[in-house]
Each structure stands twice: as C-alpha cells, then as structure tokens.
XYZ file of C-alpha atoms in Angstrom:
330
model
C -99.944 -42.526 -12.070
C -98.913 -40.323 -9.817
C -98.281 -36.632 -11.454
C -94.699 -36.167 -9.469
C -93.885 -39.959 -10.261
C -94.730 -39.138 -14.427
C -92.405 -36.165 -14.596
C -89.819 -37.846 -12.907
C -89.360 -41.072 -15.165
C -88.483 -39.254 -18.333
C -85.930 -37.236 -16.358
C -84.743 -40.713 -15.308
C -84.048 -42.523 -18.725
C -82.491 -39.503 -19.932
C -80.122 -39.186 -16.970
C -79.581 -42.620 -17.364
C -78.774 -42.317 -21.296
C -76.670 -39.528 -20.746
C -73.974 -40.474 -18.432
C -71.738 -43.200 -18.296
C -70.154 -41.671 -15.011
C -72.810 -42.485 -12.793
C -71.729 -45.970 -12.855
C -70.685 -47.024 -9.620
C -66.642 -46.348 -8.846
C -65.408 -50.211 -8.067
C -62.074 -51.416 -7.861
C -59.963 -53.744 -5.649
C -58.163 -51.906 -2.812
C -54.621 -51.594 -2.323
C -54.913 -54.261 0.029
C -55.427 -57.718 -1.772
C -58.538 -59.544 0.458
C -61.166 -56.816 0.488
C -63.053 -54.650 -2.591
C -64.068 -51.282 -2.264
C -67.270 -50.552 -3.897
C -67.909 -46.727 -4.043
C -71.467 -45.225 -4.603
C -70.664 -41.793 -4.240
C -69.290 -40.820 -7.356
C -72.708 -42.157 -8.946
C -74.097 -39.813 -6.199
C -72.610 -36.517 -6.849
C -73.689 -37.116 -10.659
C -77.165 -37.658 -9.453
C -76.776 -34.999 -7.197
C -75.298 -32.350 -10.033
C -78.486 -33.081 -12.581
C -81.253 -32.952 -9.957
C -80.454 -30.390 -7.542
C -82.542 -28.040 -9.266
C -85.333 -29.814 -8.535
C -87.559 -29.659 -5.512
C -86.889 -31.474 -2.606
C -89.673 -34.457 -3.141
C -89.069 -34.730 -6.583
C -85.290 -35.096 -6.200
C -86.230 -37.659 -3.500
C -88.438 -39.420 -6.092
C -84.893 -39.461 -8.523
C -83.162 -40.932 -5.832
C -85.197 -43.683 -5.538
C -85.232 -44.529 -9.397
C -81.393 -43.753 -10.294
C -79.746 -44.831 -7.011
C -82.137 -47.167 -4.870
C -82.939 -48.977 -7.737
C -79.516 -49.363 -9.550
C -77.603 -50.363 -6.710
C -80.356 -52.834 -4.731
C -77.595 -54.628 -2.878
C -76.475 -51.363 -1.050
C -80.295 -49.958 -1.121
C -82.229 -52.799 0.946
C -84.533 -53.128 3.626
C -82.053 -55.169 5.468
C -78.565 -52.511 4.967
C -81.109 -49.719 5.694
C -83.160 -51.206 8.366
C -86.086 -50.822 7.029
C -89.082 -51.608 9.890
C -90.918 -54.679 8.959
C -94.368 -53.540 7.258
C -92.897 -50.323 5.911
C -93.106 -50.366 1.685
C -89.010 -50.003 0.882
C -89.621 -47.388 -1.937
C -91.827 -44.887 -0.266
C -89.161 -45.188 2.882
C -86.194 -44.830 0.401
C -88.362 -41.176 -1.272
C -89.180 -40.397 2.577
C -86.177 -40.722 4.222
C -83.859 -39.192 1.760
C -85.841 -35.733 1.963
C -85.672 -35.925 5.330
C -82.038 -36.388 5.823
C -81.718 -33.803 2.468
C -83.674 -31.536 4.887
C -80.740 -32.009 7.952
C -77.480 -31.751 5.372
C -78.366 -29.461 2.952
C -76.529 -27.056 4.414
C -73.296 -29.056 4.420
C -73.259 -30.436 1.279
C -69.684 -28.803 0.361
C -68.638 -30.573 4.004
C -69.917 -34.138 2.375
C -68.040 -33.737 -0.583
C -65.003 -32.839 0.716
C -65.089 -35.854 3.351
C -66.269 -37.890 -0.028
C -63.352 -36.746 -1.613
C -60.843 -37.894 0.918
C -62.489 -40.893 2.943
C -62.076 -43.577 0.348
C -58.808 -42.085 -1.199
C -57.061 -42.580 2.794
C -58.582 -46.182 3.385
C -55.210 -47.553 2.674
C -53.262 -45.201 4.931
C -56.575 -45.486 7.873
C -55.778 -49.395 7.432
C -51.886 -49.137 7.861
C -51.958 -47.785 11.367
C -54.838 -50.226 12.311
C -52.864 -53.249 11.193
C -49.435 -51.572 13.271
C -51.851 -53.167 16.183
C -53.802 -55.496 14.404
C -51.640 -57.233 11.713
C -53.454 -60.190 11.010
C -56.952 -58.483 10.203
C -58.147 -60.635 7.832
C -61.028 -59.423 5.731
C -62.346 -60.554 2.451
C -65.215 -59.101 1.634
C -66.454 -55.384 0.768
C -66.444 -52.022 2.195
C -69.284 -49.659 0.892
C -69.443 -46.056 0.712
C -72.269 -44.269 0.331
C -75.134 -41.728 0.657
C -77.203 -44.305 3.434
C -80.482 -42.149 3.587
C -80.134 -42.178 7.550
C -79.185 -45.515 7.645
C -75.677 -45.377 9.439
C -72.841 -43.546 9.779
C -70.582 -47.159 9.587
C -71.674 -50.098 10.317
C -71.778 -54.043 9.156
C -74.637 -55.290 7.201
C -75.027 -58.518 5.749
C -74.845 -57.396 1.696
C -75.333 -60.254 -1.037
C -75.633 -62.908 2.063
C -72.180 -61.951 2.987
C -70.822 -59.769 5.773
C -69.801 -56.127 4.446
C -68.566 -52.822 5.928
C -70.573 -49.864 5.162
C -70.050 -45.765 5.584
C -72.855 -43.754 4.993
C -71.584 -40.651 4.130
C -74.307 -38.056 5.016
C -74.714 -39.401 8.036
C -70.990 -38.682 9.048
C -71.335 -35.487 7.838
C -74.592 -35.432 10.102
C -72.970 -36.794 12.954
C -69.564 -34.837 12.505
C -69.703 -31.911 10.535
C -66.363 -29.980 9.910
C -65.313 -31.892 13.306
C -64.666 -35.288 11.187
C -61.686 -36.868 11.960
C -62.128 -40.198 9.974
C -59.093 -42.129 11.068
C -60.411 -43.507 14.157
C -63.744 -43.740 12.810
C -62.423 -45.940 10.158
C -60.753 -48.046 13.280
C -63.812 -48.164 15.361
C -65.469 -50.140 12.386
C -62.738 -51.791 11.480
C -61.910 -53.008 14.649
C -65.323 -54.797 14.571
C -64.353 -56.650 11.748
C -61.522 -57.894 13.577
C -63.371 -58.775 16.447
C -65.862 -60.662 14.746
C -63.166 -62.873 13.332
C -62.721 -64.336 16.886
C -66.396 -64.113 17.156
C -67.780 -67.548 18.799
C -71.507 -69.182 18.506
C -72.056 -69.393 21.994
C -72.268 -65.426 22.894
C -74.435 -65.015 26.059
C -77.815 -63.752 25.551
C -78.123 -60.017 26.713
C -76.916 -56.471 26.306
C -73.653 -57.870 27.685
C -72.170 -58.696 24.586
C -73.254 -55.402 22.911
C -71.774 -53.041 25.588
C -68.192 -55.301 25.409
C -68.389 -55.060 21.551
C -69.233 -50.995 21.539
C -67.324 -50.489 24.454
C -63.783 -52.193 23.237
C -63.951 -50.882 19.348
C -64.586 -46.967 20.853
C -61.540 -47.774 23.507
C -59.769 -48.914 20.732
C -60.199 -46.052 18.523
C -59.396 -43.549 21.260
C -55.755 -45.306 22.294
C -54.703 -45.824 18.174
C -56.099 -42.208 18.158
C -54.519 -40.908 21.706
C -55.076 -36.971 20.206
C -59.072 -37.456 19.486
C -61.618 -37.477 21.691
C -65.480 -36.056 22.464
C -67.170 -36.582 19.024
C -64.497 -38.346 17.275
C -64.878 -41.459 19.645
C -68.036 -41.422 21.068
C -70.159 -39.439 18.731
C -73.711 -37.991 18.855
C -75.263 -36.722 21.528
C -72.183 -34.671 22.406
C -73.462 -34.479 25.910
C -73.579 -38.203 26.683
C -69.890 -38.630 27.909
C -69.902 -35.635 30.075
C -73.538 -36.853 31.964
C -72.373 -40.515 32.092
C -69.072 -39.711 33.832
C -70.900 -37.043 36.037
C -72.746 -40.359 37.544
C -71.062 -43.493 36.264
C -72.477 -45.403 39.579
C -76.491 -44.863 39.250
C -76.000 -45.718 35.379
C -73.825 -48.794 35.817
C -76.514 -49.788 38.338
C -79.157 -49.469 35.216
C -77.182 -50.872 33.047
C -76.472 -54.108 35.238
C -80.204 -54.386 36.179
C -81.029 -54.960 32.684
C -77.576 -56.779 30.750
C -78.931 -60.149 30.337
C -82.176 -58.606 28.688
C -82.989 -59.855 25.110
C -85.666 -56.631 24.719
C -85.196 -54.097 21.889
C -86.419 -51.470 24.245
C -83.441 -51.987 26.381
C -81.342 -52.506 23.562
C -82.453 -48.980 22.054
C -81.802 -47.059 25.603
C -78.104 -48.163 25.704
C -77.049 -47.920 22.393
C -78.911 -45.957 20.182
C -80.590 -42.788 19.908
C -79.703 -38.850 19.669
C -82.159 -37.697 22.790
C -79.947 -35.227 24.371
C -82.437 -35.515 27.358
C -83.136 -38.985 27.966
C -83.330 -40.117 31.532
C -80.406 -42.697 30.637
C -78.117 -40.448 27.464
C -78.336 -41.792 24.640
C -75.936 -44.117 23.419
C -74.696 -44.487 26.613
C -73.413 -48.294 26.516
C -70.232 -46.865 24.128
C -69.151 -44.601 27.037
C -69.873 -46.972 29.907
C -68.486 -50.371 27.613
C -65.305 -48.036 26.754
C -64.946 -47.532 31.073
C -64.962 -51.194 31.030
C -62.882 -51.849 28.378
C -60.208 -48.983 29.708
C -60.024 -50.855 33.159
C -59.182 -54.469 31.521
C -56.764 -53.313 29.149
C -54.594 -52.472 32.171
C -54.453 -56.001 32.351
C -54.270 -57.123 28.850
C -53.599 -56.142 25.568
C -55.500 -54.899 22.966
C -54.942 -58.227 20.996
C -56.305 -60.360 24.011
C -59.083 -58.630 24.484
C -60.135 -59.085 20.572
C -59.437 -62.430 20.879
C -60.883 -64.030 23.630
C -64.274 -64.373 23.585
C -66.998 -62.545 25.526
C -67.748 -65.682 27.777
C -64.549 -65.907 29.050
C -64.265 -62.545 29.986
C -68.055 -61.932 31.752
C -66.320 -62.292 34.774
C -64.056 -59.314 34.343
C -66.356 -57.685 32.879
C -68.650 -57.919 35.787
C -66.006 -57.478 38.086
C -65.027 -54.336 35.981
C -68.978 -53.329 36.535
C -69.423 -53.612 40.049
C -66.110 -51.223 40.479
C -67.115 -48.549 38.645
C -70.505 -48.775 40.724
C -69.185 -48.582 43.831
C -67.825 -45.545 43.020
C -64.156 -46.069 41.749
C -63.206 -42.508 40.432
C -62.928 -42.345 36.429
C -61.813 -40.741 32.985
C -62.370 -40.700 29.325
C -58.527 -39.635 28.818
C-alpha cells in the first residue's frame, strides 16, 4: 500500500468517528419544487481537520471523506472526467491543483460559502419578477467541484440538477463576485430547457443561442453588472471580440453547423487569454445576438420558442453584425 495512502486512512475513520457535522447540510428550499443539497458545510469541516497537512496528503483526504461520501456529486460524469482517466487519482490530482490556484483566497470562498446558499431565495425572487412560471423540481448543488465548474447542469442520480462549484467562483471571481446574476445566468438555463425541444439543429448554433441569451439575460435583470460578472474569465475576451466583431462572426459562421469538440472548445470554453479566437468567445458574440432580437421580442419569447424557429433571426442577426453594424456590451 501506498505509504501516503496508509497514513491517511486512520486519519479518515477517525475524522469520520468524530464528527457528526460533516454530514452534508440538506433541506428543502423556501421554494416548494426544488431541494438544496449543500456540500460545503461537510467541506469546511474537512477543510478545518486537514489543513495542517501537506498539500497531497490533504488531496488524498479529500478523496476518502468527500469524493467518496458524496458519489452522486463526486462522478466522472458531474466532473467531466475524460474517458480512460481512473476517477480517484483525478479526484487526489485535481483537487491539489485547484488547492494550489485558491489557497490564497480561502477566507474569499468562505465568505461567498457563507452567503450564496443563504440568498438563493432572494437570487430566485427577482428571476421569477421575469420568469414566473420557472418550474423546477429537482436539486441545486453546492459545492467544492475540484475544477469542475463554476455552475453548470449535470445529469445527478439520472436526473437533471443545478450545480455551483464554489472554488471555482472564487477562481473565476475573486472579491469581484457578484452572485445574483450568476445565479440567473444558470438559472435561466433551467428555464430554457423547459421549452427545450428534441429536434435542436445539429451544430454550435444551438450552443451560442443558449450561452448567448442566459449571459444577455443576466446582464438586463442585472442592468448595474457587467465585465466579469456576465461574461467571466478571460477578462479580455469582451473587449477583443467587440474590437473585431466582423472577422469573428465570420469564424464563427464558417464553422456553426459543426458537430466537432475542437470547434466546440474554441467558442466556448477555455481561459487562453491569447488565443487566436478569445476564449469563450461564443457568450460575448451569442449575447450580441441575443441583444439585437430582444429589440424585437421579449425575454419570455425568446425562452420559449425554440432554436429552430428562430435560426433565421439568428442568422439574420449574424450576417449584421458581420457586415459591420456598430455594437455594445451596455
């Protein structure tokens, strides 16, 4: 057995023995429909009896008092795992690397841990002054995600969930986080995908409306945020999309009824503040998109009618902004 591996399982039963508290905090919201399941009170116990320890063995602990209580929350499939990677030595790995990019801003995660689940209910009034008939019955998660996500749906239990990964919004944010329309980006997605329909076209088309309308969204319920607060990481995505919006709508349109992962990857993920297309730039040039049609419809017709039926605005939306039609992110 492995030396670090034997030390660390007798520190684990007694942690275990000793604590009733690191039981998972889970109650029903204040809002019948929906169950909050928190992790991070089970978290910060872990976190109090192991920080002492050195960075791989407290990633070892992780594994065997968090990973391994909670499974649901801790799979390949909520962490997107790669297929052919071994889920316990990427669950060690990957939380002593993200330790390694927060451990300076651990006080910052605790305070936004503090507060984040406590102001779900008020977050969720001002979404439903727009969106009153959000109907969602299943569970929100919050948690330390190992890199995972900062929010984002996962299918938990075979049933669609809402997740926050707390260190990565501390990652992503810092002492900038303003979770109010972070909470409505992702919960705008839920109420989106309950006028989902099972013929979505093929293509990064779908993606960029999706991105593009819940970051729109959470800018005009959120008319005082902006730059990291609605568009998020790299900072310096907005400001080099807008500085060319036509030569990057051209990309994008060359490539928005392609099924690769590569393509898939350049528009809408990544932190490369250099990358010949920005990072992430699909939320930015979807939100452009989604600006221009709500000028002709409101927020609750665009959630509701499905992407099919609006391609051609959409495209018409596209081919405007790359002919040159002059722009903002206000």
């Amino acid at each position: 057995m492995n030396p670090l591996l034997r030390r660390a399982l007798p520190l684990a039963a007694a942690i275990l023995l000793s604590s009733a508290a690191a039981a998972a905090d889970v109650k029903p919201a204040a809002t019948p429909g929906y169950r909050v399941v928190n992790l991070m009170p089970a978290y910060w116990d872990f976190y109090a009896k192991t920080r002492h320890l050195s960075p791989e063995a407290q990633a070892e602990q992780f594994k065997l008092l968090m990973a391994k209580r909670y499974p649901d929350a801790y799979s390949a499939n909520v962490l997107s795992i790669p297929e052919g990677k071994q889920l316990d030595a990427e669950v060690v790995r990957r939380y002593a690397l993200v330790q390694g990019m927060i451990g300076t801003k651990m006080d910052v995660m605790r305070s936004v841990s503090d507060r984040i689940g406590k102001d779900l209910q008020k977050y969720e009034t001002a979404f439903r002054k727009t969106f009153p008939d959000l109907a969602y019955d299943g569970e929100i998660y919050f948690m330390h995600s190992i890199g995972g996500f900062d929010g984002g749906l996962r299918d938990v239990k075979g049933k669609r969930a809402l997740l926050f990964g707390l260190d990565m919004i501390t990652y992503v944010y810092g002492t900038d986080a303003d979770p109010q329309p972070f909470f409505h980006h992702e919960l705008f997605h839920l109420y989106h995908h309950q006028f989902d329909t099972k013929d979505q076209p093929a293509g990064l088309l779908p993606a960029l409306w999706a991105e593009g309308l819940a970051t729109y969204v959470a800018q005009a319920l959120n008319p005082g945020s902006g730059g990291v607060a609605i568009f998020g990481l790299p900072r310096s995505t907005p400001k080099r999309v807008v500085a060319d919006v036509p030569a990057f709508i051209k990309g994008f349109r060359a490539v928005m009824d392609s099924t690769s992962s590569e393509d898939y990857r350049r528009y809408f993920m990544g932190k490369d503040e250099d990358a010949a297309v920005p990072a992430r730039s699909g939320y930015v040039l979807g939100y452009l998109v989604a600006k221009k049609l709500a000028k002709r419809h409101t927020l609750q017709e665009l959630a509701h009618t499905p992407v099919r039926q609006l391609r051609p605005e959409i495209e018409q939306a596209l081919a405007e902004l790359e002919a040159g039609e002059a722009v903002s992110l206000d």
